[in-house]
Short mmCIF file of C-alpha atoms in Angstrom, two decimals:
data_model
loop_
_atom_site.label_atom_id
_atom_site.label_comp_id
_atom_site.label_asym_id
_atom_site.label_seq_id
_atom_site.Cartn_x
_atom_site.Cartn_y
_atom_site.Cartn_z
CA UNK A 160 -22.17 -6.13 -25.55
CA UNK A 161 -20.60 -8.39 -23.12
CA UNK A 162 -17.00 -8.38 -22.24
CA UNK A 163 -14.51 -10.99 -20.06
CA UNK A 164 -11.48 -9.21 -18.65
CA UNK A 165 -9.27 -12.24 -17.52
CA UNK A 166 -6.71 -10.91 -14.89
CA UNK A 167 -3.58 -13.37 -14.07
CA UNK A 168 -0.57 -12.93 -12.68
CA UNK A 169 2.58 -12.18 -14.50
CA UNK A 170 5.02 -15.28 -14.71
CA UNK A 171 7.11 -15.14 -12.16
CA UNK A 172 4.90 -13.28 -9.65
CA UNK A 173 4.88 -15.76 -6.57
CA UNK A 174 0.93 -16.68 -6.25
CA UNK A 175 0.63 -17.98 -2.56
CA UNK A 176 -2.98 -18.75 -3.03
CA UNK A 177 -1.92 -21.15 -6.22
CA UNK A 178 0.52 -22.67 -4.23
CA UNK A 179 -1.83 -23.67 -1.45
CA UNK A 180 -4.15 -25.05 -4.29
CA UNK A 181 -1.94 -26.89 -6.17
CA UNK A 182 -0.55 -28.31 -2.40
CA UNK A 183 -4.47 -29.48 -1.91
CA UNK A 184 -5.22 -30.97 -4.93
CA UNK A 185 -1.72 -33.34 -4.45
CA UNK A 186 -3.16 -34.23 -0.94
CA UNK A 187 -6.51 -35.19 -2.60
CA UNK A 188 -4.30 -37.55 -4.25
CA UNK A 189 -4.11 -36.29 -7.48
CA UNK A 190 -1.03 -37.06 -9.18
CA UNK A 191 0.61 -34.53 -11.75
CA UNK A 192 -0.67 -30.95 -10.83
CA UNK A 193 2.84 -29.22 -11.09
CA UNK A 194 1.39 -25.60 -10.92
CA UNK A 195 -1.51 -23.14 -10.24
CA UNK A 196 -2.21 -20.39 -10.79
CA UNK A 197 -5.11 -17.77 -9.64
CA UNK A 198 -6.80 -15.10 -11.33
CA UNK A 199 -9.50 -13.00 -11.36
CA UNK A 200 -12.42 -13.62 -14.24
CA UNK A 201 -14.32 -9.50 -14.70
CA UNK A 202 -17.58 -9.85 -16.86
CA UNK A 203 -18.35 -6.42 -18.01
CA UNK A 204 -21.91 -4.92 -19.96
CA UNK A 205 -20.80 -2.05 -22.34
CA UNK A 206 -22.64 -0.39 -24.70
CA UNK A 207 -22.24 -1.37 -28.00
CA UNK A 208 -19.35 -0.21 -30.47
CA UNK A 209 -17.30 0.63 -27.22
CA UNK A 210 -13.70 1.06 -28.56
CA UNK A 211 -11.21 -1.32 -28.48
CA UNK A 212 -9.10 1.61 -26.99
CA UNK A 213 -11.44 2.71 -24.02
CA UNK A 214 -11.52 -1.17 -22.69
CA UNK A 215 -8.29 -1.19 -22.63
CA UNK A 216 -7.57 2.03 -20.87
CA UNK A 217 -10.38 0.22 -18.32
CA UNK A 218 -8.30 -2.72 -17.77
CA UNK A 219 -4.86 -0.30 -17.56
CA UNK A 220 -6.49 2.43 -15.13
CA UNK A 221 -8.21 -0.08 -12.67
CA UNK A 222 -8.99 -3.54 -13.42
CA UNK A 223 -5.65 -4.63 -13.19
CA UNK A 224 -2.62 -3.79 -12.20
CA UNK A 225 -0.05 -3.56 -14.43
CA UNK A 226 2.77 -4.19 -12.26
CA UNK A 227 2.08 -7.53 -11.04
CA UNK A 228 -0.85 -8.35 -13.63
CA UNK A 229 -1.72 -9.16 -17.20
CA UNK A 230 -4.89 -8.82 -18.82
CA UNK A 231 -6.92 -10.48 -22.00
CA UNK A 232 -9.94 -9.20 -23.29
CA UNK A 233 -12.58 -10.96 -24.19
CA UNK A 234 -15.21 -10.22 -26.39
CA UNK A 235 -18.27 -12.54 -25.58
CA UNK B 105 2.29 21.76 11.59
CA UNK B 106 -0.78 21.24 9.42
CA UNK B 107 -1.72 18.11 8.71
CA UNK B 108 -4.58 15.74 7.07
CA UNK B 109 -5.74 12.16 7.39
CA UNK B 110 -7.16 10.78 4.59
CA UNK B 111 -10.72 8.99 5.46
CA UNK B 112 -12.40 6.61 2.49
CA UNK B 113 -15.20 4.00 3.28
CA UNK B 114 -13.79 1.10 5.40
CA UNK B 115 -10.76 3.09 7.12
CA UNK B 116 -10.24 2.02 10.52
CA UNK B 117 -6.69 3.97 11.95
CA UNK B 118 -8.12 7.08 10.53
CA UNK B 119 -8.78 7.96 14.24
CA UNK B 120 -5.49 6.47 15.67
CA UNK B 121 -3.44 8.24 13.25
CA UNK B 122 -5.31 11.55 13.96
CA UNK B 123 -4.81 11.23 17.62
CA UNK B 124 -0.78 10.42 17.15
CA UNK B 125 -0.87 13.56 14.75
CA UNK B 126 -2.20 15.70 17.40
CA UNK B 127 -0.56 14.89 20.28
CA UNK B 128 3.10 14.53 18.74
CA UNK B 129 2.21 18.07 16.39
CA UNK B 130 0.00 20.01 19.15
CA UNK B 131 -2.96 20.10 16.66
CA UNK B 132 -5.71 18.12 15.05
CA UNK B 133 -5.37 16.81 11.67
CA UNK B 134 -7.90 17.95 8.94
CA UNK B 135 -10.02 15.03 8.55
CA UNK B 136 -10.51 14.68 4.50
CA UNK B 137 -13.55 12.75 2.98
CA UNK B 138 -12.25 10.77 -0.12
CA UNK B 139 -14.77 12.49 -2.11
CA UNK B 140 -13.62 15.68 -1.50
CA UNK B 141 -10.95 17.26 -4.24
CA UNK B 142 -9.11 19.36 -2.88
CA UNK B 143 -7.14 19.38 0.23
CA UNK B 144 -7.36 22.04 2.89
CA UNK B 145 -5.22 24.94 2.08
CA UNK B 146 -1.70 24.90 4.03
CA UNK B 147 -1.54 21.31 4.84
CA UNK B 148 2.03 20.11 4.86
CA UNK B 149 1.26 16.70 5.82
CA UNK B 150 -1.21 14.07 4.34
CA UNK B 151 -1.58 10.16 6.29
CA UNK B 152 -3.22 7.83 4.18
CA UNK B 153 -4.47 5.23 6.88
CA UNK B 154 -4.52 1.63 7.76
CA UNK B 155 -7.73 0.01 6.73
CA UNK B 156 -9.72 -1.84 4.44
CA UNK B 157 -10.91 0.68 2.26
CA UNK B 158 -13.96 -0.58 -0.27
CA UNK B 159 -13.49 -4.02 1.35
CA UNK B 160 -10.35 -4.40 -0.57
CA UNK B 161 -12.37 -5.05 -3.63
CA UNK B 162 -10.36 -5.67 -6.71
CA UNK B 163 -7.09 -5.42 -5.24
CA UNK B 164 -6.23 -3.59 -1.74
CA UNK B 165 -6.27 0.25 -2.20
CA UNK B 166 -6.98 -0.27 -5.79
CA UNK B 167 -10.46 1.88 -5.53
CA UNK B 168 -9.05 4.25 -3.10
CA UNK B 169 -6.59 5.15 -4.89
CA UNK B 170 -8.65 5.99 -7.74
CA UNK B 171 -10.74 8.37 -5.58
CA UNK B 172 -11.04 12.59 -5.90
CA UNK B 173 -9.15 12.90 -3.10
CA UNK B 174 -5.86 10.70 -4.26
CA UNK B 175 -5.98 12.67 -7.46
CA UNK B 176 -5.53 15.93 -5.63
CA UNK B 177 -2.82 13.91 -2.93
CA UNK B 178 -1.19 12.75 -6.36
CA UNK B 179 -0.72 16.44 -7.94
CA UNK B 180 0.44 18.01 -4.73
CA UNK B 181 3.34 15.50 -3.80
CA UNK B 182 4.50 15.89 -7.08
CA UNK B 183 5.58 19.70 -5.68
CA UNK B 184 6.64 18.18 -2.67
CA UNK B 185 3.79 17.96 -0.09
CA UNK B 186 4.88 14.83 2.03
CA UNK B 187 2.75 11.70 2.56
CA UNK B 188 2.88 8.81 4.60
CA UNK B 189 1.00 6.06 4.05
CA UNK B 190 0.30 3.01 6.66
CA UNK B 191 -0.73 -0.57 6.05
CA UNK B 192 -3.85 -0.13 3.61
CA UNK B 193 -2.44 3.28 2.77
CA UNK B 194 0.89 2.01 1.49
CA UNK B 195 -1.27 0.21 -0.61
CA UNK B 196 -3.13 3.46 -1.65
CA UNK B 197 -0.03 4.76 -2.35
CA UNK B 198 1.29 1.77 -4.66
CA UNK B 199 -1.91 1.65 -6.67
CA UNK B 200 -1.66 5.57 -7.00
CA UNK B 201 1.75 5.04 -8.52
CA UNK B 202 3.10 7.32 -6.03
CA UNK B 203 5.58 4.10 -4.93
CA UNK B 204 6.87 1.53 -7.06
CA UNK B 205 5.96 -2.10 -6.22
CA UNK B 206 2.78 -3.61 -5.25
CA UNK B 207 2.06 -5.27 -2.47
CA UNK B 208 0.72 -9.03 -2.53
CA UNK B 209 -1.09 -11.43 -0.30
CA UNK B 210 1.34 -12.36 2.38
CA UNK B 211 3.21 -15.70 1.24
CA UNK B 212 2.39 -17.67 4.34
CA UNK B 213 -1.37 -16.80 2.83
CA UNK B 214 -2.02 -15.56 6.95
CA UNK B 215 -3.16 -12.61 8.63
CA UNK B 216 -0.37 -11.48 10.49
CA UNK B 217 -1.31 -9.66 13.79
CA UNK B 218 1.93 -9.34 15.49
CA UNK B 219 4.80 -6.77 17.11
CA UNK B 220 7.74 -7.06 14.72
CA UNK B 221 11.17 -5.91 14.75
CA UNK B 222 12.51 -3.54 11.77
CA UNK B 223 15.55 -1.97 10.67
CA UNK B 224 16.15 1.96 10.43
CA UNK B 225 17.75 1.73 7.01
CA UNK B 226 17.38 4.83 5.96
CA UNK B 227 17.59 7.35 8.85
CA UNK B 228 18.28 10.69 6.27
CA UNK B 229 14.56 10.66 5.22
CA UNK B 230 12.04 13.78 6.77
CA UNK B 231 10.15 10.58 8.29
CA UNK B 232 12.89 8.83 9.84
CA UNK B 233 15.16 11.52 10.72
CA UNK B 234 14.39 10.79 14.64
CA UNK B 235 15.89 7.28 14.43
CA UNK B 236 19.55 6.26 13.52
CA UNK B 237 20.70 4.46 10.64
CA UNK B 238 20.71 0.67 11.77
CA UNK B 239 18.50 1.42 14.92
CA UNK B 240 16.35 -1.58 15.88
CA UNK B 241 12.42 -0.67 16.60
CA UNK B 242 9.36 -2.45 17.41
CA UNK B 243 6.06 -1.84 15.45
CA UNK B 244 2.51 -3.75 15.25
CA UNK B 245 1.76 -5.15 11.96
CA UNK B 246 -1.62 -6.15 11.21
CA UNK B 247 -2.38 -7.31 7.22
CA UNK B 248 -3.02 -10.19 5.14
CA UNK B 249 -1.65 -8.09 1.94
CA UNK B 250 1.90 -7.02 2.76
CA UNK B 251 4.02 -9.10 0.81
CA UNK B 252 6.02 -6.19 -1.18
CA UNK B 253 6.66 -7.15 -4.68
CA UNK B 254 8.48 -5.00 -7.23
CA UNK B 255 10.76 -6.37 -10.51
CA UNK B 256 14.55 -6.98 -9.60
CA UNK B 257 15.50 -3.78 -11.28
CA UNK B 258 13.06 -1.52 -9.08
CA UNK B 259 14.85 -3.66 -6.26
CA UNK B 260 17.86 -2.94 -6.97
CA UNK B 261 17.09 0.80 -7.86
CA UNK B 262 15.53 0.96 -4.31
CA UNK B 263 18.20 -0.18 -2.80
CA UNK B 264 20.49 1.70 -4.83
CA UNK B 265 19.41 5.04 -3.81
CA UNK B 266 17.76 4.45 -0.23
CA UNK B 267 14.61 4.38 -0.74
CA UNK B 268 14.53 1.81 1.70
CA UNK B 269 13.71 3.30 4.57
CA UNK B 270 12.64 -0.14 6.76
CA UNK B 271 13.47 -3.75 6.85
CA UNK B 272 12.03 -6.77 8.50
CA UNK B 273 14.44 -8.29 11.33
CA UNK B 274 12.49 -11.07 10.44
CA UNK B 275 10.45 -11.72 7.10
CA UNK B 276 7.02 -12.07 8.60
CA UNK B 277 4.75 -12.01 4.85
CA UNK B 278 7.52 -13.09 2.11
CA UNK B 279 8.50 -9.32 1.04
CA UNK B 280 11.27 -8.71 -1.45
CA UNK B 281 14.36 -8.43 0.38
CA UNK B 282 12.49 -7.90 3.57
CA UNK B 283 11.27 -4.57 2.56
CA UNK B 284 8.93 -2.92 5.23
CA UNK B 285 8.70 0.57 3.95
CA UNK B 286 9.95 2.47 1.12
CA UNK B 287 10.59 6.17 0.24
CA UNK B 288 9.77 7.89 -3.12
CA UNK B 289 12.80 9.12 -4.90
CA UNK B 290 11.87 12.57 -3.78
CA UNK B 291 12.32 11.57 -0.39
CA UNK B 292 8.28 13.24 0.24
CA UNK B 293 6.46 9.86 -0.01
CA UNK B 294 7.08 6.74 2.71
CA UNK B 295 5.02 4.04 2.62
CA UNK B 296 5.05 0.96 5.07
CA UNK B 297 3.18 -1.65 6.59
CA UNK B 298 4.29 -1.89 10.29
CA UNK B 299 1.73 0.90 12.12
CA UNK B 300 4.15 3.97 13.81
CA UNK B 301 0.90 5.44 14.82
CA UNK B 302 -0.29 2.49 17.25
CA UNK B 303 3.42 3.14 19.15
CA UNK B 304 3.42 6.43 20.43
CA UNK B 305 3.35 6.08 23.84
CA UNK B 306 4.12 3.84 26.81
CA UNK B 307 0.17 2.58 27.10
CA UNK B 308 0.48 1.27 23.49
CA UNK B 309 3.95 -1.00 25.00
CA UNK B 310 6.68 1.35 23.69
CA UNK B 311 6.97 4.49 21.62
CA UNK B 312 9.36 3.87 19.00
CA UNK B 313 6.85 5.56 16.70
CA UNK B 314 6.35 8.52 17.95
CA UNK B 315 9.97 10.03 16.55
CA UNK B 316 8.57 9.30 13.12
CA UNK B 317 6.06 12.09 13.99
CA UNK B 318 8.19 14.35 16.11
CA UNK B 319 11.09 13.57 13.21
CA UNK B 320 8.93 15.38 10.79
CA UNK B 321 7.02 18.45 12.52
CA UNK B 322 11.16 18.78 12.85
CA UNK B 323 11.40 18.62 8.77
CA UNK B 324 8.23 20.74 8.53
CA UNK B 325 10.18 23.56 10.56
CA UNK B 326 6.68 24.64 12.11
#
């Protein structure tokens, strides 16, 4: 069974690397991009009938980091 | 004083840290494996050092902090052993959840390789005890992750009770209220990113750092 983790930054936790996109894109001319934002895309293989509660004890003991991140899961 | 430096795949002031250690304490620091799990009996003092352990995969210090050893680091400073954690290893110690606060890609999104001028804020701490409250010192920083982040509340909180035991003279990676190193609430965990250990003696340019040593094999009592 194949999972997608989708780590992201809480709102409100400055994202220098968005900022430097979003600065690049509006020098390539493009009009209108008033924000990005970067985060982290995790494609996990489990084993089939994992629980719902062990993924997320995954994503809360290492694959993100629950002070500055939020995390979605997936289920492909 | 008997101390250990924690060593994990892609350390690289394991060995300065050792050698400040020694010279300031009069003996050589265990030298701990990450995969070991338990640390040598009798040590007083664990360094978690500068680095890029596991390539700072995931997040810096994420998978170190994970590792035997930080479980074992994590049990003991809960009955007080003291740690002090440099560059990648205040890191270590955020992701451990031995410090509050995270630390983020600088916000000027360089690598900053420079000497920089801090604060004493805190001088009551067993790591700063050999500086004054307010003292100006000089210390290398060298990171592209030491923006320190934590919620206003934890800021305030931090502030409230000083656990700020450094500041930035001047702000040189965006931290929250120019926050260069924090204590635990304990007072037995200080984390930073400016590097004590490279400043220990007049070869290195100065040796503001060596008092952070000195300060506590004076704490210690041995």
């Amino acid at each position: 069974m194949k999972l997608r983790i989708y780590v992201t930054l809480k709102p409100g936790v400055l994202d220098p690397q968005g900022k430097a996109i979003e600065h690049a894109l509006s020098g390539l001319g493009f009009s209108g991009v008033d924000s990005a934002r970067v985060g982290k895309l995790i494609e996990l293989e489990v084993a089939d009938g994992t629980a719902d509660a062990d993924v997320d004890a995954m994503c809360r003991q290492l694959l993100a980091n629950t002070v500055i991140e939020n995390y979605r899961i997936e289920r492909a | 004083m008997k101390t250990a430096v924690i060593v994990f795949p892609g350390s690289n002031c394991d060995r300065d840290i050792a050698v400040a250690l020694e010279q300031t304490t009069g003996h050589a620091p265990h030298m701990v494996w990450h995969r070991d799990t338990a640390l040598p009996a009798g040590v007083e003092v664990v360094a978690v050092p500068g680095g890029f352990s596991y390539g700072d995969y995931l997040r810096c210090g994420a998978i170190a902090s994970r590792s035997p050893i930080m479980q074992a680091v994590v049990e003991q400073a809960a009955r007080g052993l003291k740690v002090l954690g440099v560059c990648n290893g205040f890191q270590v110690l955020t992701e451990a959840g031995l410090l509050p606060g995270a630390l983020m890609r600088n916000a000027g999104l360089n690598f900053v390789c420079r000497d920089v001028a801090l604060t004493v804020e805190n001088a009551g701490t067993a790591f700063t005890r050999g500086y004054s409250a307010g003292e100006r010192v000089s210390f290398p920083v060298a990171h592209h992750d030491g923006n320190y982040f934590a919620d206003a509340e934890t800021l305030d909180r931090l502030e409230g009770e000083g656990q700020v035991a450094f500041r930035y003279a001047e702000n040189v990676n965006g931290s929250a209220r120019d926050i260069a190193g924090i204590v635990s609430a304990d007072g037995n965990v200080l984390g930073m990113m400016p590097h004590p250990e490279r400043r220990i003696e007049a070869a290195h340019g100065g040796d503001d750092g060596r008092r952070m040593f000195t300060g506590l094999l004076e704490a210690v009592g041995a």
